[in-house]
Amino acid sequence: MTIAIALNTDCINNLDLSPASTVISQLLQEGAIASHEQQLHFEINYSQDPSDPRELSEIPEVRLWFLRLDARYPWLPFLLDWKAGELVRYVAMLVPHQFSEKEGIQYNPEALEIFLMQRIFILSDWLKQQGIPNQFRLKSMAQLLGYDLDDALFEMF
């Protein structure tokens, strides 16, 4: 089952998190977070001039909305539909990057590494609190972003 969160220009420009908060709050109240792993995606309908070549992740207002969302729900990558590209798009909203016609999205390597390690620490603690095994999930997330994490890292914390 996929869970869609619809975003429009008004909610983005007003930093209104209610479309996401409503869905996430319901999952939290139902105690259903674990059963909705990798099911969330965003339907973004942001008005932009047809001649504007920018991707959504290059628009400051859209990025700011996602930064605010991430500050409220730093464990959100757990819910994102990784197979549908939601994790990669989410990371693009938060991490400086460039687009290449040949290679696609190119993240700033240092910024991506900092983002990834922060997520590993946040998600590790959060998953433990939820009683959800975490090492495989975290290693899979890192691999999706081009990193291989050594098991020894997890023994450190």
mmCIF file with all atom_site columns, C-alpha atoms in Angstrom:
data_model
loop_
_atom_site.group_PDB
_atom_site.id
_atom_site.type_symbol
_atom_site.label_atom_id
_atom_site.label_alt_id
_atom_site.label_comp_id
_atom_site.label_asym_id
_atom_site.label_entity_id
_atom_site.label_seq_id
_atom_site.pdbx_PDB_ins_code
_atom_site.Cartn_x
_atom_site.Cartn_y
_atom_site.Cartn_z
_atom_site.occupancy
_atom_site.B_iso_or_equiv
_atom_site.pdbx_formal_charge
_atom_site.auth_seq_id
_atom_site.auth_comp_id
_atom_site.auth_asym_id
_atom_site.auth_atom_id
_atom_site.pdbx_PDB_model_num
ATOM 1   C CA . MET A 1 1   ? 0.000  0.000  0.000   1.00 0.00 ? 1   MET A CA 1
ATOM 2   C CA . THR A 1 2   ? 1.366  3.381  -0.996  1.00 0.00 ? 2   THR A CA 1
ATOM 3   C CA . ILE A 1 3   ? 0.708  6.501  1.034   1.00 0.00 ? 3   ILE A CA 1
ATOM 4   C CA . ALA A 1 4   ? 0.641  9.733  -0.948  1.00 0.00 ? 4   ALA A CA 1
ATOM 5   C CA . ILE A 1 5   ? 1.138  13.190 0.516   1.00 0.00 ? 5   ILE A CA 1
ATOM 6   C CA . ALA A 1 6   ? -0.052 15.897 -1.854  1.00 0.00 ? 6   ALA A CA 1
ATOM 7   C CA . LEU A 1 7   ? 1.817  19.196 -1.764  1.00 0.00 ? 7   LEU A CA 1
ATOM 8   C CA . ASN A 1 8   ? 0.813  22.343 -3.590  1.00 0.00 ? 8   ASN A CA 1
ATOM 9   C CA . THR A 1 9   ? 2.335  25.758 -4.133  1.00 0.00 ? 9   THR A CA 1
ATOM 10  C CA . ASP A 1 10  ? 0.477  27.369 -1.216  1.00 0.00 ? 10  ASP A CA 1
ATOM 11  C CA . CYS A 1 11  ? 1.523  24.856 1.413   1.00 0.00 ? 11  CYS A CA 1
ATOM 12  C CA . ILE A 1 12  ? 5.124  24.968 0.175   1.00 0.00 ? 12  ILE A CA 1
ATOM 13  C CA . ASN A 1 13  ? 5.318  28.769 0.032   1.00 0.00 ? 13  ASN A CA 1
ATOM 14  C CA . ASN A 1 14  ? 3.755  29.046 3.512   1.00 0.00 ? 14  ASN A CA 1
ATOM 15  C CA . LEU A 1 15  ? 5.907  26.280 5.012   1.00 0.00 ? 15  LEU A CA 1
ATOM 16  C CA . ASP A 1 16  ? 2.675  24.506 5.909   1.00 0.00 ? 16  ASP A CA 1
ATOM 17  C CA . LEU A 1 17  ? 3.544  20.975 6.991   1.00 0.00 ? 17  LEU A CA 1
ATOM 18  C CA . SER A 1 18  ? -0.056 19.971 7.649   1.00 0.00 ? 18  SER A CA 1
ATOM 19  C CA . PRO A 1 19  ? -0.383 17.681 4.592   1.00 0.00 ? 19  PRO A CA 1
ATOM 20  C CA . ALA A 1 20  ? 2.517  15.578 5.908   1.00 0.00 ? 20  ALA A CA 1
ATOM 21  C CA . SER A 1 21  ? 1.796  16.055 9.618   1.00 0.00 ? 21  SER A CA 1
ATOM 22  C CA . THR A 1 22  ? -1.767 14.816 9.227   1.00 0.00 ? 22  THR A CA 1
ATOM 23  C CA . VAL A 1 23  ? -0.654 11.557 7.619   1.00 0.00 ? 23  VAL A CA 1
ATOM 24  C CA . ILE A 1 24  ? 2.335  10.974 9.893   1.00 0.00 ? 24  ILE A CA 1
ATOM 25  C CA . SER A 1 25  ? 0.409  11.822 13.072  1.00 0.00 ? 25  SER A CA 1
ATOM 26  C CA . GLN A 1 26  ? -2.239 9.274  12.137  1.00 0.00 ? 26  GLN A CA 1
ATOM 27  C CA . LEU A 1 27  ? 0.398  6.586  11.631  1.00 0.00 ? 27  LEU A CA 1
ATOM 28  C CA . LEU A 1 28  ? 1.980  7.439  14.976  1.00 0.00 ? 28  LEU A CA 1
ATOM 29  C CA . GLN A 1 29  ? -1.368 7.388  16.802  1.00 0.00 ? 29  GLN A CA 1
ATOM 30  C CA . GLU A 1 30  ? -2.237 4.021  15.284  1.00 0.00 ? 30  GLU A CA 1
ATOM 31  C CA . GLY A 1 31  ? 1.188  2.670  16.241  1.00 0.00 ? 31  GLY A CA 1
ATOM 32  C CA . ALA A 1 32  ? 1.509  1.727  12.574  1.00 0.00 ? 32  ALA A CA 1
ATOM 33  C CA . ILE A 1 33  ? 4.859  3.243  11.666  1.00 0.00 ? 33  ILE A CA 1
ATOM 34  C CA . ALA A 1 34  ? 6.688  -0.093 11.313  1.00 0.00 ? 34  ALA A CA 1
ATOM 35  C CA . SER A 1 35  ? 4.023  -1.538 9.023   1.00 0.00 ? 35  SER A CA 1
ATOM 36  C CA . HIS A 1 36  ? 4.341  1.387  6.593   1.00 0.00 ? 36  HIS A CA 1
ATOM 37  C CA . GLU A 1 37  ? 8.058  1.127  5.943   1.00 0.00 ? 37  GLU A CA 1
ATOM 38  C CA . GLN A 1 38  ? 8.984  2.436  2.474   1.00 0.00 ? 38  GLN A CA 1
ATOM 39  C CA . GLN A 1 39  ? 5.405  3.264  1.482   1.00 0.00 ? 39  GLN A CA 1
ATOM 40  C CA . LEU A 1 40  ? 5.369  7.061  1.506   1.00 0.00 ? 40  LEU A CA 1
ATOM 41  C CA . HIS A 1 41  ? 5.702  9.324  -1.492  1.00 0.00 ? 41  HIS A CA 1
ATOM 42  C CA . PHE A 1 42  ? 5.097  12.972 -2.228  1.00 0.00 ? 42  PHE A CA 1
ATOM 43  C CA . GLU A 1 43  ? 2.927  14.267 -5.047  1.00 0.00 ? 43  GLU A CA 1
ATOM 44  C CA . ILE A 1 44  ? 4.360  17.729 -5.583  1.00 0.00 ? 44  ILE A CA 1
ATOM 45  C CA . ASN A 1 45  ? 2.303  20.183 -7.601  1.00 0.00 ? 45  ASN A CA 1
ATOM 46  C CA . TYR A 1 46  ? 4.384  23.352 -7.490  1.00 0.00 ? 46  TYR A CA 1
ATOM 47  C CA . SER A 1 47  ? 3.620  26.129 -9.961  1.00 0.00 ? 47  SER A CA 1
ATOM 48  C CA . GLN A 1 48  ? 6.579  27.289 -11.964 1.00 0.00 ? 48  GLN A CA 1
ATOM 49  C CA . ASP A 1 49  ? 6.980  29.135 -15.220 1.00 0.00 ? 49  ASP A CA 1
ATOM 50  C CA . PRO A 1 50  ? 7.044  26.699 -18.167 1.00 0.00 ? 50  PRO A CA 1
ATOM 51  C CA . SER A 1 51  ? 10.341 28.230 -19.273 1.00 0.00 ? 51  SER A CA 1
ATOM 52  C CA . ASP A 1 52  ? 11.929 27.560 -15.858 1.00 0.00 ? 52  ASP A CA 1
ATOM 53  C CA . PRO A 1 53  ? 14.274 24.589 -16.416 1.00 0.00 ? 53  PRO A CA 1
ATOM 54  C CA . ARG A 1 54  ? 14.919 23.910 -12.721 1.00 0.00 ? 54  ARG A CA 1
ATOM 55  C CA . GLU A 1 55  ? 14.101 20.629 -11.080 1.00 0.00 ? 55  GLU A CA 1
ATOM 56  C CA . LEU A 1 56  ? 11.951 20.863 -7.936  1.00 0.00 ? 56  LEU A CA 1
ATOM 57  C CA . SER A 1 57  ? 14.999 20.213 -5.754  1.00 0.00 ? 57  SER A CA 1
ATOM 58  C CA . GLU A 1 58  ? 16.623 23.326 -7.236  1.00 0.00 ? 58  GLU A CA 1
ATOM 59  C CA . ILE A 1 59  ? 13.794 25.646 -6.172  1.00 0.00 ? 59  ILE A CA 1
ATOM 60  C CA . PRO A 1 60  ? 14.626 27.322 -2.836  1.00 0.00 ? 60  PRO A CA 1
ATOM 61  C CA . GLU A 1 61  ? 11.005 27.398 -1.600  1.00 0.00 ? 61  GLU A CA 1
ATOM 62  C CA . VAL A 1 62  ? 10.563 23.671 -2.186  1.00 0.00 ? 62  VAL A CA 1
ATOM 63  C CA . ARG A 1 63  ? 13.880 22.869 -0.539  1.00 0.00 ? 63  ARG A CA 1
ATOM 64  C CA . LEU A 1 64  ? 12.994 25.039 2.459   1.00 0.00 ? 64  LEU A CA 1
ATOM 65  C CA . TRP A 1 65  ? 9.701  23.178 2.926   1.00 0.00 ? 65  TRP A CA 1
ATOM 66  C CA . PHE A 1 66  ? 11.572 19.855 2.953   1.00 0.00 ? 66  PHE A CA 1
ATOM 67  C CA . LEU A 1 67  ? 14.181 21.219 5.356   1.00 0.00 ? 67  LEU A CA 1
ATOM 68  C CA . ARG A 1 68  ? 11.390 22.147 7.742   1.00 0.00 ? 68  ARG A CA 1
ATOM 69  C CA . LEU A 1 69  ? 9.790  18.715 7.328   1.00 0.00 ? 69  LEU A CA 1
ATOM 70  C CA . ASP A 1 70  ? 13.118 17.018 7.978   1.00 0.00 ? 70  ASP A CA 1
ATOM 71  C CA . ALA A 1 71  ? 13.633 19.053 11.146  1.00 0.00 ? 71  ALA A CA 1
ATOM 72  C CA . ARG A 1 72  ? 10.288 17.816 12.477  1.00 0.00 ? 72  ARG A CA 1
ATOM 73  C CA . TYR A 1 73  ? 10.619 14.185 11.315  1.00 0.00 ? 73  TYR A CA 1
ATOM 74  C CA . PRO A 1 74  ? 14.334 13.367 10.958  1.00 0.00 ? 74  PRO A CA 1
ATOM 75  C CA . TRP A 1 75  ? 13.480 9.650  10.785  1.00 0.00 ? 75  TRP A CA 1
ATOM 76  C CA . LEU A 1 76  ? 11.207 10.138 7.736   1.00 0.00 ? 76  LEU A CA 1
ATOM 77  C CA . PRO A 1 77  ? 13.541 8.255  5.335   1.00 0.00 ? 77  PRO A CA 1
ATOM 78  C CA . PHE A 1 78  ? 12.257 5.056  6.994   1.00 0.00 ? 78  PHE A CA 1
ATOM 79  C CA . LEU A 1 79  ? 8.805  5.720  5.516   1.00 0.00 ? 79  LEU A CA 1
ATOM 80  C CA . LEU A 1 80  ? 9.873  6.887  2.059   1.00 0.00 ? 80  LEU A CA 1
ATOM 81  C CA . ASP A 1 81  ? 9.333  4.590  -0.933  1.00 0.00 ? 81  ASP A CA 1
ATOM 82  C CA . TRP A 1 82  ? 12.973 3.924  -1.802  1.00 0.00 ? 82  TRP A CA 1
ATOM 83  C CA . LYS A 1 83  ? 12.163 1.773  -4.836  1.00 0.00 ? 83  LYS A CA 1
ATOM 84  C CA . ALA A 1 84  ? 10.169 4.594  -6.414  1.00 0.00 ? 84  ALA A CA 1
ATOM 85  C CA . GLY A 1 85  ? 13.065 7.028  -5.944  1.00 0.00 ? 85  GLY A CA 1
ATOM 86  C CA . GLU A 1 86  ? 11.583 8.943  -3.006  1.00 0.00 ? 86  GLU A CA 1
ATOM 87  C CA . LEU A 1 87  ? 14.694 8.617  -0.841  1.00 0.00 ? 87  LEU A CA 1
ATOM 88  C CA . VAL A 1 88  ? 16.957 9.957  -3.589  1.00 0.00 ? 88  VAL A CA 1
ATOM 89  C CA . ARG A 1 89  ? 14.576 12.854 -4.267  1.00 0.00 ? 89  ARG A CA 1
ATOM 90  C CA . TYR A 1 90  ? 14.272 13.592 -0.540  1.00 0.00 ? 90  TYR A CA 1
ATOM 91  C CA . VAL A 1 91  ? 18.056 13.661 -0.174  1.00 0.00 ? 91  VAL A CA 1
ATOM 92  C CA . ALA A 1 92  ? 18.243 16.019 -3.174  1.00 0.00 ? 92  ALA A CA 1
ATOM 93  C CA . MET A 1 93  ? 15.952 18.411 -1.314  1.00 0.00 ? 93  MET A CA 1
ATOM 94  C CA . LEU A 1 94  ? 18.389 18.486 1.629   1.00 0.00 ? 94  LEU A CA 1
ATOM 95  C CA . VAL A 1 95  ? 21.867 18.023 0.184   1.00 0.00 ? 95  VAL A CA 1
ATOM 96  C CA . PRO A 1 96  ? 23.601 20.392 -2.278  1.00 0.00 ? 96  PRO A CA 1
ATOM 97  C CA . HIS A 1 97  ? 23.839 18.805 -5.708  1.00 0.00 ? 97  HIS A CA 1
ATOM 98  C CA . GLN A 1 98  ? 24.036 19.362 -9.455  1.00 0.00 ? 98  GLN A CA 1
ATOM 99  C CA . PHE A 1 99  ? 22.352 17.623 -12.359 1.00 0.00 ? 99  PHE A CA 1
ATOM 100 C CA . SER A 1 100 ? 24.307 16.054 -15.164 1.00 0.00 ? 100 SER A CA 1
ATOM 101 C CA . GLU A 1 101 ? 22.584 14.928 -18.357 1.00 0.00 ? 101 GLU A CA 1
ATOM 102 C CA . LYS A 1 102 ? 24.891 11.915 -18.551 1.00 0.00 ? 102 LYS A CA 1
ATOM 103 C CA . GLU A 1 103 ? 25.130 10.932 -14.885 1.00 0.00 ? 103 GLU A CA 1
ATOM 104 C CA . GLY A 1 104 ? 21.949 12.322 -13.337 1.00 0.00 ? 104 GLY A CA 1
ATOM 105 C CA . ILE A 1 105 ? 22.073 13.815 -9.886  1.00 0.00 ? 105 ILE A CA 1
ATOM 106 C CA . GLN A 1 106 ? 25.535 14.512 -8.480  1.00 0.00 ? 106 GLN A CA 1
ATOM 107 C CA . TYR A 1 107 ? 25.528 15.255 -4.753  1.00 0.00 ? 107 TYR A CA 1
ATOM 108 C CA . ASN A 1 108 ? 28.234 17.312 -3.095  1.00 0.00 ? 108 ASN A CA 1
ATOM 109 C CA . PRO A 1 109 ? 30.277 14.381 -1.700  1.00 0.00 ? 109 PRO A CA 1
ATOM 110 C CA . GLU A 1 110 ? 31.132 15.910 1.673   1.00 0.00 ? 110 GLU A CA 1
ATOM 111 C CA . ALA A 1 111 ? 27.595 17.162 2.236   1.00 0.00 ? 111 ALA A CA 1
ATOM 112 C CA . LEU A 1 112 ? 26.171 13.750 1.312   1.00 0.00 ? 112 LEU A CA 1
ATOM 113 C CA . GLU A 1 113 ? 28.553 11.986 3.683   1.00 0.00 ? 113 GLU A CA 1
ATOM 114 C CA . ILE A 1 114 ? 27.609 14.300 6.552   1.00 0.00 ? 114 ILE A CA 1
ATOM 115 C CA . PHE A 1 115 ? 23.894 13.896 5.775   1.00 0.00 ? 115 PHE A CA 1
ATOM 116 C CA . LEU A 1 116 ? 24.197 10.119 5.565   1.00 0.00 ? 116 LEU A CA 1
ATOM 117 C CA . MET A 1 117 ? 26.078 9.719  8.830   1.00 0.00 ? 117 MET A CA 1
ATOM 118 C CA . GLN A 1 118 ? 23.634 11.995 10.614  1.00 0.00 ? 118 GLN A CA 1
ATOM 119 C CA . ARG A 1 119 ? 20.740 9.865  9.281   1.00 0.00 ? 119 ARG A CA 1
ATOM 120 C CA . ILE A 1 120 ? 22.506 6.668  10.333  1.00 0.00 ? 120 ILE A CA 1
ATOM 121 C CA . PHE A 1 121 ? 22.780 7.931  13.920  1.00 0.00 ? 121 PHE A CA 1
ATOM 122 C CA . ILE A 1 122 ? 19.232 9.340  14.021  1.00 0.00 ? 122 ILE A CA 1
ATOM 123 C CA . LEU A 1 123 ? 17.622 6.293  12.433  1.00 0.00 ? 123 LEU A CA 1
ATOM 124 C CA . SER A 1 124 ? 19.637 3.841  14.500  1.00 0.00 ? 124 SER A CA 1
ATOM 125 C CA . ASP A 1 125 ? 18.365 5.373  17.733  1.00 0.00 ? 125 ASP A CA 1
ATOM 126 C CA . TRP A 1 126 ? 14.821 5.784  16.413  1.00 0.00 ? 126 TRP A CA 1
ATOM 127 C CA . LEU A 1 127 ? 14.597 2.228  15.059  1.00 0.00 ? 127 LEU A CA 1
ATOM 128 C CA . LYS A 1 128 ? 15.871 0.853  18.383  1.00 0.00 ? 128 LYS A CA 1
ATOM 129 C CA . GLN A 1 129 ? 13.148 2.841  20.187  1.00 0.00 ? 129 GLN A CA 1
ATOM 130 C CA . GLN A 1 130 ? 10.580 1.317  17.820  1.00 0.00 ? 130 GLN A CA 1
ATOM 131 C CA . GLY A 1 131 ? 11.936 -2.194 18.382  1.00 0.00 ? 131 GLY A CA 1
ATOM 132 C CA . ILE A 1 132 ? 12.821 -2.526 14.694  1.00 0.00 ? 132 ILE A CA 1
ATOM 133 C CA . PRO A 1 133 ? 16.063 -4.244 13.625  1.00 0.00 ? 133 PRO A CA 1
ATOM 134 C CA . ASN A 1 134 ? 18.226 -1.552 12.112  1.00 0.00 ? 134 ASN A CA 1
ATOM 135 C CA . GLN A 1 135 ? 21.629 -2.603 10.796  1.00 0.00 ? 135 GLN A CA 1
ATOM 136 C CA . PHE A 1 136 ? 20.430 -4.140 7.505   1.00 0.00 ? 136 PHE A CA 1
ATOM 137 C CA . ARG A 1 137 ? 18.072 -1.226 6.843   1.00 0.00 ? 137 ARG A CA 1
ATOM 138 C CA . LEU A 1 138 ? 20.739 1.370  7.491   1.00 0.00 ? 138 LEU A CA 1
ATOM 139 C CA . LYS A 1 139 ? 23.317 -0.415 5.364   1.00 0.00 ? 139 LYS A CA 1
ATOM 140 C CA . SER A 1 140 ? 20.753 -0.648 2.542   1.00 0.00 ? 140 SER A CA 1
ATOM 141 C CA . MET A 1 141 ? 20.010 3.067  2.759   1.00 0.00 ? 141 MET A CA 1
ATOM 142 C CA . ALA A 1 142 ? 23.729 3.864  2.635   1.00 0.00 ? 142 ALA A CA 1
ATOM 143 C CA . GLN A 1 143 ? 24.201 1.579  -0.385  1.00 0.00 ? 143 GLN A CA 1
ATOM 144 C CA . LEU A 1 144 ? 21.374 3.324  -2.210  1.00 0.00 ? 144 LEU A CA 1
ATOM 145 C CA . LEU A 1 145 ? 23.352 6.540  -1.785  1.00 0.00 ? 145 LEU A CA 1
ATOM 146 C CA . GLY A 1 146 ? 26.629 4.943  -2.893  1.00 0.00 ? 146 GLY A CA 1
ATOM 147 C CA . TYR A 1 147 ? 28.221 4.031  0.455   1.00 0.00 ? 147 TYR A CA 1
ATOM 148 C CA . ASP A 1 148 ? 29.154 0.697  1.976   1.00 0.00 ? 148 ASP A CA 1
ATOM 149 C CA . LEU A 1 149 ? 29.094 0.771  5.760   1.00 0.00 ? 149 LEU A CA 1
ATOM 150 C CA . ASP A 1 150 ? 31.291 -1.616 7.674   1.00 0.00 ? 150 ASP A CA 1
ATOM 151 C CA . ASP A 1 151 ? 29.748 -3.693 10.446  1.00 0.00 ? 151 ASP A CA 1
ATOM 152 C CA . ALA A 1 152 ? 32.402 -2.309 12.794  1.00 0.00 ? 152 ALA A CA 1
ATOM 153 C CA . LEU A 1 153 ? 30.727 1.108  12.593  1.00 0.00 ? 153 LEU A CA 1
ATOM 154 C CA . PHE A 1 154 ? 27.595 -0.296 14.230  1.00 0.00 ? 154 PHE A CA 1
ATOM 155 C CA . GLU A 1 155 ? 29.634 -1.848 17.021  1.00 0.00 ? 155 GLU A CA 1
ATOM 156 C CA . MET A 1 156 ? 30.854 1.629  17.971  1.00 0.00 ? 156 MET A CA 1
ATOM 157 C CA . PHE A 1 157 ? 27.445 2.967  18.981  1.00 0.00 ? 157 PHE A CA 1
#
